[in-house]
Amino acid sequence: MNYLNDEYEGYGAAFREKKYDAMLAAGRRVWTPTELPDLTAYLQKEKKSLDLILLAAARPKWWTPLVSGDGRSMDSAPMVGEIPGLRELDNLIGARATCRAGMGDFDGFLADLLAVKRVARHMSSRSGLEYDVGLEMDACADRAIGAVAARGILTAAQCATLSNALREMKTIERAAEIVNIWERWSTLDEVALIATGRAKLLGATDSVGGKFATIDRAAVDWDTVLRGVNATFDKELQLMSRPDAPVDKAAEAASLLRMQRAAAQSLAKQSTETRAQYTARITRAIGGPWDITLLFAMQRQGHLIGDMTRLVVAVAAQKAMTGHWPAKAENLLSAHLPTMPLDMAGMPVKYTVTPNGITVSGTGERGRLVSVGN
């Protein structure tokens, strides 16, 4: 695929300039080829590539090198360059799926979105960054499913097939494991590279490696740094061990700010610093995990979007059987939906009947509105 390639000859200027937004919007509504000719042409051009993705997504096993062969750390070993392409990919397949639904091709619609969800689960098995992207891809598929179901165009049998497929998908819930294993050990790996004078292997930019190269390595107690980094991870993971864990937001923000300020300063040893003071400053500069509270919050938001999607499908099944939308979603509570989903504020999600179908919404990460449907 021509990931993020600006050379879309023959397509309209608006599509070339806003291709990502066009795909994103199309994947959140039912549409037909005559409505979006530029996007339709691009989908046709990339059909073979998209179909290959569906074949790859069906594979039972994946292989990805976790450590590069040229001495770089685990943190920089993944092919981070693939992430923008995967973000385009899931939105493009989502757009094709909602178009297929609009054309009455339920099987194609379902195959596309299940492929995105499988790739999302593959992505979420690696680093924190890729875990976040996997959650984003899964949410993209859920929103496309919700957009189609919320239009009331599916039959009861199709809703049942869709509901079963969603129920069989394993929930993405590995934030603690990702932080405890991948992020912890990649950071400790980075400490080892810095301590042995190989900081330039850390990364993507010379400025990153160059900054750590200014550390007076002989003046640092590196065992203390390792223990400090480990302690930071332990503290963060303990705080986030439960979804409803009480977190001192002010203390967390202050701790993150201290690490950011330390990282922004010159890392050369100051003449007035003792060995212990310099070691403590280097520990803060290298830090532990980035703000992992956000990773856990995104995981909970992903679960919320999944819950809302399943609710929309259940309501759509009722509409297919009765011919009208239920006045209240609570009327559908059953063994598969024992309670109304709660949003991240602890409140039941809001169910609304609109002229174009239905919408389910609630409070998501950082107090933002999250919705599925139309």
mmCIF file of C-alpha atoms in Angstrom:
data_model
loop_
_atom_site.group_PDB
_atom_site.id
_atom_site.type_symbol
_atom_site.label_atom_id
_atom_site.label_comp_id
_atom_site.label_asym_id
_atom_site.label_seq_id
_atom_site.Cartn_x
_atom_site.Cartn_y
_atom_site.Cartn_z
ATOM 1 C CA MET A 1 0.000 0.000 0.000
ATOM 2 C CA ASN A 2 1.042 3.587 -0.549
ATOM 3 C CA TYR A 3 0.917 4.445 3.148
ATOM 4 C CA LEU A 4 0.560 8.194 3.624
ATOM 5 C CA ASN A 5 1.701 8.759 0.051
ATOM 6 C CA ASP A 6 0.715 12.200 -1.213
ATOM 7 C CA GLU A 7 0.755 11.225 -4.871
ATOM 8 C CA TYR A 8 -2.908 10.372 -5.492
ATOM 9 C CA GLU A 9 -3.083 11.182 -9.174
ATOM 10 C CA GLY A 10 -6.599 11.542 -10.490
ATOM 11 C CA TYR A 11 -8.190 12.107 -7.088
ATOM 12 C CA GLY A 12 -9.751 15.360 -5.917
ATOM 13 C CA ALA A 13 -7.608 17.897 -4.050
ATOM 14 C CA ALA A 14 -9.837 17.713 -0.996
ATOM 15 C CA PHE A 15 -9.227 13.979 -0.713
ATOM 16 C CA ARG A 16 -5.478 14.340 -1.175
ATOM 17 C CA GLU A 17 -5.304 17.004 1.529
ATOM 18 C CA LYS A 18 -7.668 15.319 3.984
ATOM 19 C CA LYS A 19 -7.362 11.646 3.098
ATOM 20 C CA TYR A 20 -7.022 10.486 6.693
ATOM 21 C CA ASP A 21 -10.055 12.498 7.828
ATOM 22 C CA ALA A 22 -12.034 11.226 4.830
ATOM 23 C CA MET A 23 -11.310 7.614 5.731
ATOM 24 C CA LEU A 24 -12.038 8.203 9.406
ATOM 25 C CA ALA A 25 -15.384 9.863 8.711
ATOM 26 C CA ALA A 26 -16.426 7.254 6.132
ATOM 27 C CA GLY A 27 -15.718 4.468 8.630
ATOM 28 C CA ARG A 28 -18.234 5.973 11.035
ATOM 29 C CA ARG A 29 -21.241 6.041 8.736
ATOM 30 C CA VAL A 30 -22.943 3.913 6.121
ATOM 31 C CA TRP A 31 -22.201 5.144 2.606
ATOM 32 C CA THR A 32 -22.234 4.119 -1.056
ATOM 33 C CA PRO A 33 -19.678 4.610 -3.865
ATOM 34 C CA THR A 34 -21.625 7.431 -5.520
ATOM 35 C CA GLU A 35 -21.400 9.516 -2.351
ATOM 36 C CA LEU A 36 -17.585 9.407 -2.077
ATOM 37 C CA PRO A 37 -16.118 8.809 -5.540
ATOM 38 C CA ASP A 38 -12.531 9.755 -4.631
ATOM 39 C CA LEU A 39 -12.408 7.381 -1.687
ATOM 40 C CA THR A 40 -14.094 4.683 -3.775
ATOM 41 C CA ALA A 41 -11.403 5.038 -6.445
ATOM 42 C CA TYR A 42 -8.645 4.761 -3.854
ATOM 43 C CA LEU A 43 -10.259 1.686 -2.320
ATOM 44 C CA GLN A 44 -10.414 0.070 -5.734
ATOM 45 C CA LYS A 45 -6.770 0.885 -6.377
ATOM 46 C CA GLU A 46 -5.694 -0.698 -3.085
ATOM 47 C CA LYS A 47 -8.054 -3.703 -3.244
ATOM 48 C CA LYS A 48 -5.282 -6.281 -3.646
ATOM 49 C CA SER A 49 -3.325 -4.820 -0.742
ATOM 50 C CA LEU A 50 -6.370 -4.777 1.510
ATOM 51 C CA ASP A 51 -7.267 -8.340 0.599
ATOM 52 C CA LEU A 52 -3.727 -9.440 1.499
ATOM 53 C CA ILE A 53 -4.205 -7.876 4.920
ATOM 54 C CA LEU A 54 -7.334 -9.972 5.393
ATOM 55 C CA LEU A 55 -5.360 -13.106 4.535
ATOM 56 C CA ALA A 56 -2.558 -12.152 6.929
ATOM 57 C CA ALA A 57 -5.031 -11.364 9.715
ATOM 58 C CA ALA A 58 -6.437 -14.876 9.461
ATOM 59 C CA ARG A 59 -3.070 -16.473 10.298
ATOM 60 C CA PRO A 60 -3.110 -18.257 13.674
ATOM 61 C CA LYS A 61 0.425 -17.136 14.597
ATOM 62 C CA TRP A 62 2.533 -14.005 14.090
ATOM 63 C CA TRP A 63 6.260 -13.469 14.300
ATOM 64 C CA THR A 64 7.859 -10.137 15.080
ATOM 65 C CA PRO A 65 11.491 -9.556 16.136
ATOM 66 C CA LEU A 66 11.444 -7.856 19.530
ATOM 67 C CA VAL A 67 15.157 -7.029 19.682
ATOM 68 C CA SER A 68 17.066 -5.618 16.754
ATOM 69 C CA GLY A 69 20.241 -7.222 15.529
ATOM 70 C CA ASP A 70 22.339 -4.046 15.444
ATOM 71 C CA GLY A 71 22.592 -3.447 19.174
ATOM 72 C CA ARG A 72 19.702 -1.061 19.614
ATOM 73 C CA SER A 73 17.464 -1.368 22.658
ATOM 74 C CA MET A 74 14.140 -3.198 22.691
ATOM 75 C CA ASP A 75 12.389 0.164 22.865
ATOM 76 C CA SER A 76 13.681 1.244 19.457
ATOM 77 C CA ALA A 77 13.713 -2.182 17.847
ATOM 78 C CA PRO A 78 10.066 -2.351 16.689
ATOM 79 C CA MET A 79 9.294 -0.997 13.280
ATOM 80 C CA VAL A 80 7.768 2.220 14.575
ATOM 81 C CA GLY A 81 7.582 3.429 11.001
ATOM 82 C CA GLU A 82 4.789 0.937 10.355
ATOM 83 C CA ILE A 83 2.465 2.632 12.849
ATOM 84 C CA PRO A 84 1.263 5.541 10.661
ATOM 85 C CA GLY A 85 0.576 3.039 7.887
ATOM 86 C CA LEU A 86 -1.389 0.784 10.199
ATOM 87 C CA ARG A 87 -3.447 3.741 11.370
ATOM 88 C CA GLU A 88 -4.298 4.506 7.768
ATOM 89 C CA LEU A 89 -4.902 0.843 7.102
ATOM 90 C CA ASP A 90 -7.502 0.286 9.804
ATOM 91 C CA ASN A 91 -9.390 3.438 8.835
ATOM 92 C CA LEU A 92 -9.319 2.453 5.161
ATOM 93 C CA ILE A 93 -10.621 -1.056 5.865
ATOM 94 C CA GLY A 94 -13.222 0.440 8.204
ATOM 95 C CA ALA A 95 -14.369 2.748 5.413
ATOM 96 C CA ARG A 96 -14.579 -0.158 2.975
ATOM 97 C CA ALA A 97 -16.581 -2.158 5.520
ATOM 98 C CA THR A 98 -19.215 0.545 6.029
ATOM 99 C CA CYS A 99 -19.463 0.948 2.247
ATOM 100 C CA ARG A 100 -19.973 -2.788 1.843
ATOM 101 C CA ALA A 101 -22.710 -2.641 4.462
ATOM 102 C CA GLY A 102 -24.320 0.195 2.536
ATOM 103 C CA MET A 103 -24.264 -1.973 -0.583
ATOM 104 C CA GLY A 104 -25.845 -4.921 1.252
ATOM 105 C CA ASP A 105 -22.628 -7.003 1.444
ATOM 106 C CA PHE A 106 -22.841 -8.150 5.070
ATOM 107 C CA ASP A 107 -20.232 -10.913 4.695
ATOM 108 C CA GLY A 108 -17.676 -8.491 3.271
ATOM 109 C CA PHE A 109 -18.472 -5.948 5.993
ATOM 110 C CA LEU A 110 -17.977 -8.537 8.723
ATOM 111 C CA ALA A 111 -14.777 -9.991 7.227
ATOM 112 C CA ASP A 112 -13.186 -6.539 6.964
ATOM 113 C CA LEU A 113 -13.860 -5.518 10.542
ATOM 114 C CA LEU A 114 -12.931 -8.850 12.101
ATOM 115 C CA ALA A 115 -9.603 -8.566 10.250
ATOM 116 C CA VAL A 116 -8.997 -5.116 11.776
ATOM 117 C CA LYS A 117 -9.792 -6.479 15.238
ATOM 118 C CA ARG A 118 -7.365 -9.392 14.762
ATOM 119 C CA VAL A 119 -4.576 -7.048 13.657
ATOM 120 C CA ALA A 120 -5.394 -4.841 16.659
ATOM 121 C CA ARG A 121 -4.822 -7.791 18.971
ATOM 122 C CA HIS A 122 -1.512 -8.513 17.272
ATOM 123 C CA MET A 123 -0.391 -4.905 17.667
ATOM 124 C CA SER A 124 -1.402 -4.780 21.318
ATOM 125 C CA SER A 125 0.970 -7.604 22.236
ATOM 126 C CA ARG A 126 4.083 -5.465 21.910
ATOM 127 C CA SER A 127 5.277 -2.090 23.255
ATOM 128 C CA GLY A 128 3.208 0.538 25.048
ATOM 129 C CA LEU A 129 3.057 2.680 21.917
ATOM 130 C CA GLU A 130 1.866 -0.242 19.814
ATOM 131 C CA TYR A 131 -0.561 -1.272 22.543
ATOM 132 C CA ASP A 132 -2.138 2.170 22.312
ATOM 133 C CA VAL A 133 -2.354 1.844 18.517
ATOM 134 C CA GLY A 134 -3.937 -1.604 18.896
ATOM 135 C CA LEU A 135 -6.597 -0.133 21.182
ATOM 136 C CA GLU A 136 -7.202 2.638 18.647
ATOM 137 C CA MET A 137 -7.592 0.121 15.803
ATOM 138 C CA ASP A 138 -10.017 -1.979 17.837
ATOM 139 C CA ALA A 139 -12.085 1.119 18.637
ATOM 140 C CA CYS A 140 -12.114 2.017 14.920
ATOM 141 C CA ALA A 141 -13.618 -1.386 14.105
ATOM 142 C CA ASP A 142 -16.150 -1.103 16.930
ATOM 143 C CA ARG A 143 -17.279 2.337 15.784
ATOM 144 C CA ALA A 144 -17.755 1.070 12.231
ATOM 145 C CA ILE A 145 -19.791 -1.870 13.536
ATOM 146 C CA GLY A 146 -21.825 0.489 15.690
ATOM 147 C CA ALA A 147 -22.438 2.875 12.801
ATOM 148 C CA VAL A 148 -23.878 0.099 10.649
ATOM 149 C CA ALA A 149 -25.932 -1.548 13.392
ATOM 150 C CA ALA A 150 -27.291 1.819 14.546
ATOM 151 C CA ARG A 151 -28.761 2.510 11.108
ATOM 152 C CA GLY A 152 -31.171 -0.399 11.522
ATOM 153 C CA ILE A 153 -30.250 -2.022 8.197
ATOM 154 C CA LEU A 154 -29.204 -5.425 9.579
ATOM 155 C CA THR A 155 -31.497 -8.420 9.899
ATOM 156 C CA ALA A 156 -31.984 -10.237 13.200
ATOM 157 C CA ALA A 157 -29.855 -13.123 11.911
ATOM 158 C CA GLN A 158 -27.056 -10.759 10.904
ATOM 159 C CA CYS A 159 -27.177 -9.097 14.323
ATOM 160 C CA ALA A 160 -26.896 -12.528 15.941
ATOM 161 C CA THR A 161 -23.875 -13.406 13.777
ATOM 162 C CA LEU A 162 -22.252 -10.078 14.588
ATOM 163 C CA SER A 163 -22.975 -10.410 18.302
ATOM 164 C CA ASN A 164 -21.456 -13.904 18.418
ATOM 165 C CA ALA A 165 -18.350 -12.752 16.542
ATOM 166 C CA LEU A 166 -17.819 -9.883 18.984
ATOM 167 C CA ARG A 167 -18.325 -12.144 21.975
ATOM 168 C CA GLU A 168 -15.675 -14.565 20.681
ATOM 169 C CA MET A 169 -13.076 -11.790 20.344
ATOM 170 C CA LYS A 170 -10.676 -11.760 23.282
ATOM 171 C CA THR A 171 -10.713 -8.470 25.185
ATOM 172 C CA ILE A 172 -7.561 -6.374 24.824
ATOM 173 C CA GLU A 173 -6.411 -6.183 28.426
ATOM 174 C CA ARG A 174 -2.636 -6.317 28.732
ATOM 175 C CA ALA A 175 -1.642 -2.835 29.908
ATOM 176 C CA ALA A 176 -0.102 -4.061 33.163
ATOM 177 C CA GLU A 177 1.826 -6.816 31.365
ATOM 178 C CA ILE A 178 3.068 -4.418 28.667
ATOM 179 C CA VAL A 179 4.316 -1.899 31.231
ATOM 180 C CA ASN A 180 5.785 -4.503 33.599
ATOM 181 C CA ILE A 181 7.648 -6.447 30.931
ATOM 182 C CA TRP A 182 8.177 -4.469 27.753
ATOM 183 C CA GLU A 183 8.411 -0.918 29.055
ATOM 184 C CA ARG A 184 10.300 -1.848 32.224
ATOM 185 C CA TRP A 185 12.929 -3.983 30.518
ATOM 186 C CA SER A 186 13.368 -1.729 27.512
ATOM 187 C CA THR A 187 14.029 1.174 29.903
ATOM 188 C CA LEU A 188 16.517 -0.902 31.902
ATOM 189 C CA ASP A 189 18.117 -1.865 28.603
ATOM 190 C CA GLU A 190 18.453 1.840 27.791
ATOM 191 C CA VAL A 191 20.144 2.461 31.146
ATOM 192 C CA ALA A 192 22.695 -0.223 30.287
ATOM 193 C CA LEU A 193 23.403 1.380 26.910
ATOM 194 C CA ILE A 194 23.874 4.808 28.487
ATOM 195 C CA ALA A 195 26.076 3.430 31.256
ATOM 196 C CA THR A 196 28.348 1.679 28.719
ATOM 197 C CA GLY A 197 28.692 4.696 26.418
ATOM 198 C CA ARG A 198 26.352 3.510 23.663
ATOM 199 C CA ALA A 199 23.624 6.115 24.119
ATOM 200 C CA LYS A 200 23.498 6.965 20.413
ATOM 201 C CA LEU A 201 22.026 3.537 19.725
ATOM 202 C CA LEU A 202 18.913 4.542 21.643
ATOM 203 C CA GLY A 203 17.079 6.084 19.059
ATOM 204 C CA ALA A 204 15.321 7.715 16.407
ATOM 205 C CA THR A 205 17.096 11.069 16.596
ATOM 206 C CA ASP A 206 20.683 12.108 17.208
ATOM 207 C CA SER A 207 19.449 14.644 19.751
ATOM 208 C CA VAL A 208 18.183 11.858 22.022
ATOM 209 C CA GLY A 209 21.364 9.818 21.949
ATOM 210 C CA GLY A 210 23.510 12.946 21.961
ATOM 211 C CA LYS A 211 21.821 14.283 25.084
ATOM 212 C CA PHE A 212 22.488 11.119 27.061
ATOM 213 C CA ALA A 213 26.027 11.034 25.694
ATOM 214 C CA THR A 214 26.783 14.184 27.733
ATOM 215 C CA ILE A 215 26.335 12.284 31.018
ATOM 216 C CA ASP A 216 29.518 11.946 33.095
ATOM 217 C CA ARG A 217 29.174 8.178 33.304
ATOM 218 C CA ALA A 218 31.975 7.698 35.847
ATOM 219 C CA ALA A 219 30.222 10.059 38.278
ATOM 220 C CA VAL A 220 26.993 8.067 38.349
ATOM 221 C CA ASP A 221 26.131 5.097 40.570
ATOM 222 C CA TRP A 222 24.428 3.024 37.879
ATOM 223 C CA ASP A 223 23.226 0.304 40.257
ATOM 224 C CA THR A 224 21.301 3.001 42.118
ATOM 225 C CA VAL A 225 19.864 4.259 38.813
ATOM 226 C CA LEU A 226 18.643 0.765 37.952
ATOM 227 C CA ARG A 227 17.066 0.361 41.367
ATOM 228 C CA GLY A 228 15.439 3.795 41.066
ATOM 229 C CA VAL A 229 13.956 3.046 37.649
ATOM 230 C CA ASN A 230 12.645 -0.283 38.909
ATOM 231 C CA ALA A 231 11.102 1.402 41.949
ATOM 232 C CA THR A 232 9.322 3.923 39.711
ATOM 233 C CA PHE A 233 7.770 1.129 37.666
ATOM 234 C CA ASP A 234 6.756 -0.728 40.830
ATOM 235 C CA LYS A 235 5.049 2.381 42.205
ATOM 236 C CA GLU A 236 3.176 3.144 39.005
ATOM 237 C CA LEU A 237 1.989 -0.429 38.559
ATOM 238 C CA GLN A 238 0.815 -0.599 42.169
ATOM 239 C CA LEU A 239 -1.188 2.592 41.701
ATOM 240 C CA MET A 240 -2.794 1.257 38.544
ATOM 241 C CA SER A 241 -3.345 -2.322 39.712
ATOM 242 C CA ARG A 242 -7.137 -1.809 39.808
ATOM 243 C CA PRO A 243 -9.267 0.162 37.315
ATOM 244 C CA ASP A 244 -10.802 2.088 40.203
ATOM 245 C CA ALA A 245 -7.551 2.496 42.127
ATOM 246 C CA PRO A 246 -7.425 5.803 44.005
ATOM 247 C CA VAL A 247 -4.743 7.854 42.315
ATOM 248 C CA ASP A 248 -3.392 11.087 43.735
ATOM 249 C CA LYS A 249 -3.592 13.060 40.494
ATOM 250 C CA ALA A 250 -1.704 16.034 41.936
ATOM 251 C CA ALA A 251 1.149 13.810 43.129
ATOM 252 C CA GLU A 252 1.253 11.975 39.803
ATOM 253 C CA ALA A 253 1.339 15.247 37.860
ATOM 254 C CA ALA A 254 4.091 16.616 40.107
ATOM 255 C CA SER A 255 6.161 13.441 39.698
ATOM 256 C CA LEU A 256 5.782 13.542 35.908
ATOM 257 C CA LEU A 257 6.718 17.226 35.868
ATOM 258 C CA ARG A 258 9.877 16.537 37.905
ATOM 259 C CA MET A 259 10.963 13.881 35.402
ATOM 260 C CA GLN A 260 10.207 16.176 32.449
ATOM 261 C CA ARG A 261 12.179 19.037 33.970
ATOM 262 C CA ALA A 262 15.088 16.749 34.774
ATOM 263 C CA ALA A 263 15.115 15.440 31.195
ATOM 264 C CA ALA A 264 15.046 18.992 29.801
ATOM 265 C CA GLN A 265 18.127 20.080 31.769
ATOM 266 C CA SER A 266 21.718 19.592 30.729
ATOM 267 C CA LEU A 267 22.803 16.154 31.872
ATOM 268 C CA ALA A 268 26.411 17.121 32.434
ATOM 269 C CA LYS A 269 27.499 16.983 36.071
ATOM 270 C CA GLN A 270 27.427 20.313 37.866
ATOM 271 C CA SER A 271 30.429 21.277 39.945
ATOM 272 C CA THR A 272 28.344 21.616 43.098
ATOM 273 C CA GLU A 273 26.649 18.209 42.801
ATOM 274 C CA THR A 274 27.640 15.267 44.952
ATOM 275 C CA ARG A 275 27.727 11.784 43.444
ATOM 276 C CA ALA A 276 24.435 10.941 45.170
ATOM 277 C CA GLN A 277 22.746 14.138 43.950
ATOM 278 C CA TYR A 278 23.964 13.625 40.394
ATOM 279 C CA THR A 279 22.835 9.982 40.412
ATOM 280 C CA ALA A 280 19.372 11.031 41.639
ATOM 281 C CA ARG A 281 19.096 13.638 38.858
ATOM 282 C CA ILE A 282 20.129 11.167 36.165
ATOM 283 C CA THR A 283 17.596 8.670 37.527
ATOM 284 C CA ARG A 284 14.825 11.254 37.183
ATOM 285 C CA ALA A 285 16.012 12.246 33.689
ATOM 286 C CA ILE A 286 16.005 8.677 32.408
ATOM 287 C CA GLY A 287 12.836 8.162 34.382
ATOM 288 C CA GLY A 288 10.601 5.194 34.606
ATOM 289 C CA PRO A 289 7.507 4.774 32.501
ATOM 290 C CA TRP A 290 5.922 7.673 30.721
ATOM 291 C CA ASP A 291 2.492 8.613 32.033
ATOM 292 C CA ILE A 292 1.156 5.055 32.168
ATOM 293 C CA THR A 293 -2.051 6.243 33.795
ATOM 294 C CA LEU A 294 -3.044 7.280 30.274
ATOM 295 C CA LEU A 295 -2.357 3.772 28.927
ATOM 296 C CA PHE A 296 -4.624 2.227 31.547
ATOM 297 C CA ALA A 297 -7.251 4.897 30.876
ATOM 298 C CA MET A 298 -7.169 4.147 27.145
ATOM 299 C CA GLN A 299 -7.574 0.444 27.932
ATOM 300 C CA ARG A 300 -10.674 1.185 30.023
ATOM 301 C CA GLN A 301 -12.013 3.450 27.279
ATOM 302 C CA GLY A 302 -11.496 0.642 24.764
ATOM 303 C CA HIS A 303 -13.555 -1.636 26.972
ATOM 304 C CA LEU A 304 -16.242 1.055 27.203
ATOM 305 C CA ILE A 305 -16.441 1.423 23.411
ATOM 306 C CA GLY A 306 -16.658 -2.366 23.087
ATOM 307 C CA ASP A 307 -19.482 -2.502 25.628
ATOM 308 C CA MET A 308 -21.365 0.268 23.840
ATOM 309 C CA THR A 309 -20.919 -1.476 20.499
ATOM 310 C CA ARG A 310 -22.367 -4.714 21.835
ATOM 311 C CA LEU A 311 -25.297 -2.731 23.257
ATOM 312 C CA VAL A 312 -25.946 -1.093 19.875
ATOM 313 C CA VAL A 313 -25.937 -4.509 18.163
ATOM 314 C CA ALA A 314 -28.369 -5.876 20.758
ATOM 315 C CA VAL A 315 -30.701 -2.917 20.244
ATOM 316 C CA ALA A 316 -30.411 -3.332 16.444
ATOM 317 C CA ALA A 317 -31.479 -6.981 16.784
ATOM 318 C CA GLN A 318 -34.576 -5.875 18.685
ATOM 319 C CA LYS A 319 -35.351 -3.311 16.014
ATOM 320 C CA ALA A 320 -34.968 -5.945 13.286
ATOM 321 C CA MET A 321 -37.509 -8.158 15.045
ATOM 322 C CA THR A 322 -40.075 -5.503 15.995
ATOM 323 C CA GLY A 323 -39.649 -2.886 13.305
ATOM 324 C CA HIS A 324 -38.945 -0.034 15.709
ATOM 325 C CA TRP A 325 -36.224 1.104 18.078
ATOM 326 C CA PRO A 326 -36.824 0.349 21.775
ATOM 327 C CA ALA A 327 -37.715 3.424 23.795
ATOM 328 C CA LYS A 328 -35.219 2.355 26.480
ATOM 329 C CA ALA A 329 -32.136 0.197 26.064
ATOM 330 C CA GLU A 330 -32.691 -1.136 29.587
ATOM 331 C CA ASN A 331 -35.579 -3.180 28.171
ATOM 332 C CA LEU A 332 -33.013 -5.425 26.465
ATOM 333 C CA LEU A 333 -31.185 -6.593 29.586
ATOM 334 C CA SER A 334 -30.564 -10.331 29.339
ATOM 335 C CA ALA A 335 -27.987 -13.006 30.033
ATOM 336 C CA HIS A 336 -25.690 -11.476 27.402
ATOM 337 C CA LEU A 337 -26.366 -7.933 28.630
ATOM 338 C CA PRO A 338 -27.060 -8.277 32.375
ATOM 339 C CA THR A 339 -26.576 -4.588 33.174
ATOM 340 C CA MET A 340 -26.266 -1.309 31.310
ATOM 341 C CA PRO A 341 -22.603 -0.509 30.602
ATOM 342 C CA LEU A 342 -21.056 2.120 32.886
ATOM 343 C CA ASP A 343 -18.923 4.901 31.451
ATOM 344 C CA MET A 344 -15.591 6.018 32.928
ATOM 345 C CA ALA A 345 -17.410 8.367 35.291
ATOM 346 C CA GLY A 346 -19.283 5.388 36.730
ATOM 347 C CA MET A 347 -22.595 6.405 35.166
ATOM 348 C CA PRO A 348 -24.821 4.278 32.896
ATOM 349 C CA VAL A 349 -24.249 5.083 29.231
ATOM 350 C CA LYS A 350 -26.854 7.245 27.511
ATOM 351 C CA TYR A 351 -29.091 5.720 24.852
ATOM 352 C CA THR A 352 -30.677 8.104 22.329
ATOM 353 C CA VAL A 353 -32.983 7.493 19.383
ATOM 354 C CA THR A 354 -32.164 9.890 16.529
ATOM 355 C CA PRO A 355 -33.699 10.523 13.086
ATOM 356 C CA ASN A 356 -30.888 8.420 11.573
ATOM 357 C CA GLY A 357 -30.983 5.562 14.060
ATOM 358 C CA ILE A 358 -29.530 5.411 17.572
ATOM 359 C CA THR A 359 -26.533 6.646 19.541
ATOM 360 C CA VAL A 360 -24.989 5.304 22.745
ATOM 361 C CA SER A 361 -22.680 7.722 24.530
ATOM 362 C CA GLY A 362 -20.844 8.259 27.785
ATOM 363 C CA THR A 363 -17.850 9.863 29.466
ATOM 364 C CA GLY A 364 -14.502 8.523 28.323
ATOM 365 C CA GLU A 365 -10.844 9.175 29.025
ATOM 366 C CA ARG A 366 -10.097 12.643 30.464
ATOM 367 C CA GLY A 367 -13.791 13.436 30.646
ATOM 368 C CA ARG A 368 -14.278 13.415 26.868
ATOM 369 C CA LEU A 369 -17.514 12.315 25.256
ATOM 370 C CA VAL A 370 -17.344 8.865 23.660
ATOM 371 C CA SER A 371 -20.113 7.636 21.397
ATOM 372 C CA VAL A 372 -21.032 4.706 19.149
ATOM 373 C CA GLY A 373 -23.787 4.821 16.541
ATOM 374 C CA ASN A 374 -25.069 7.708 14.479
#
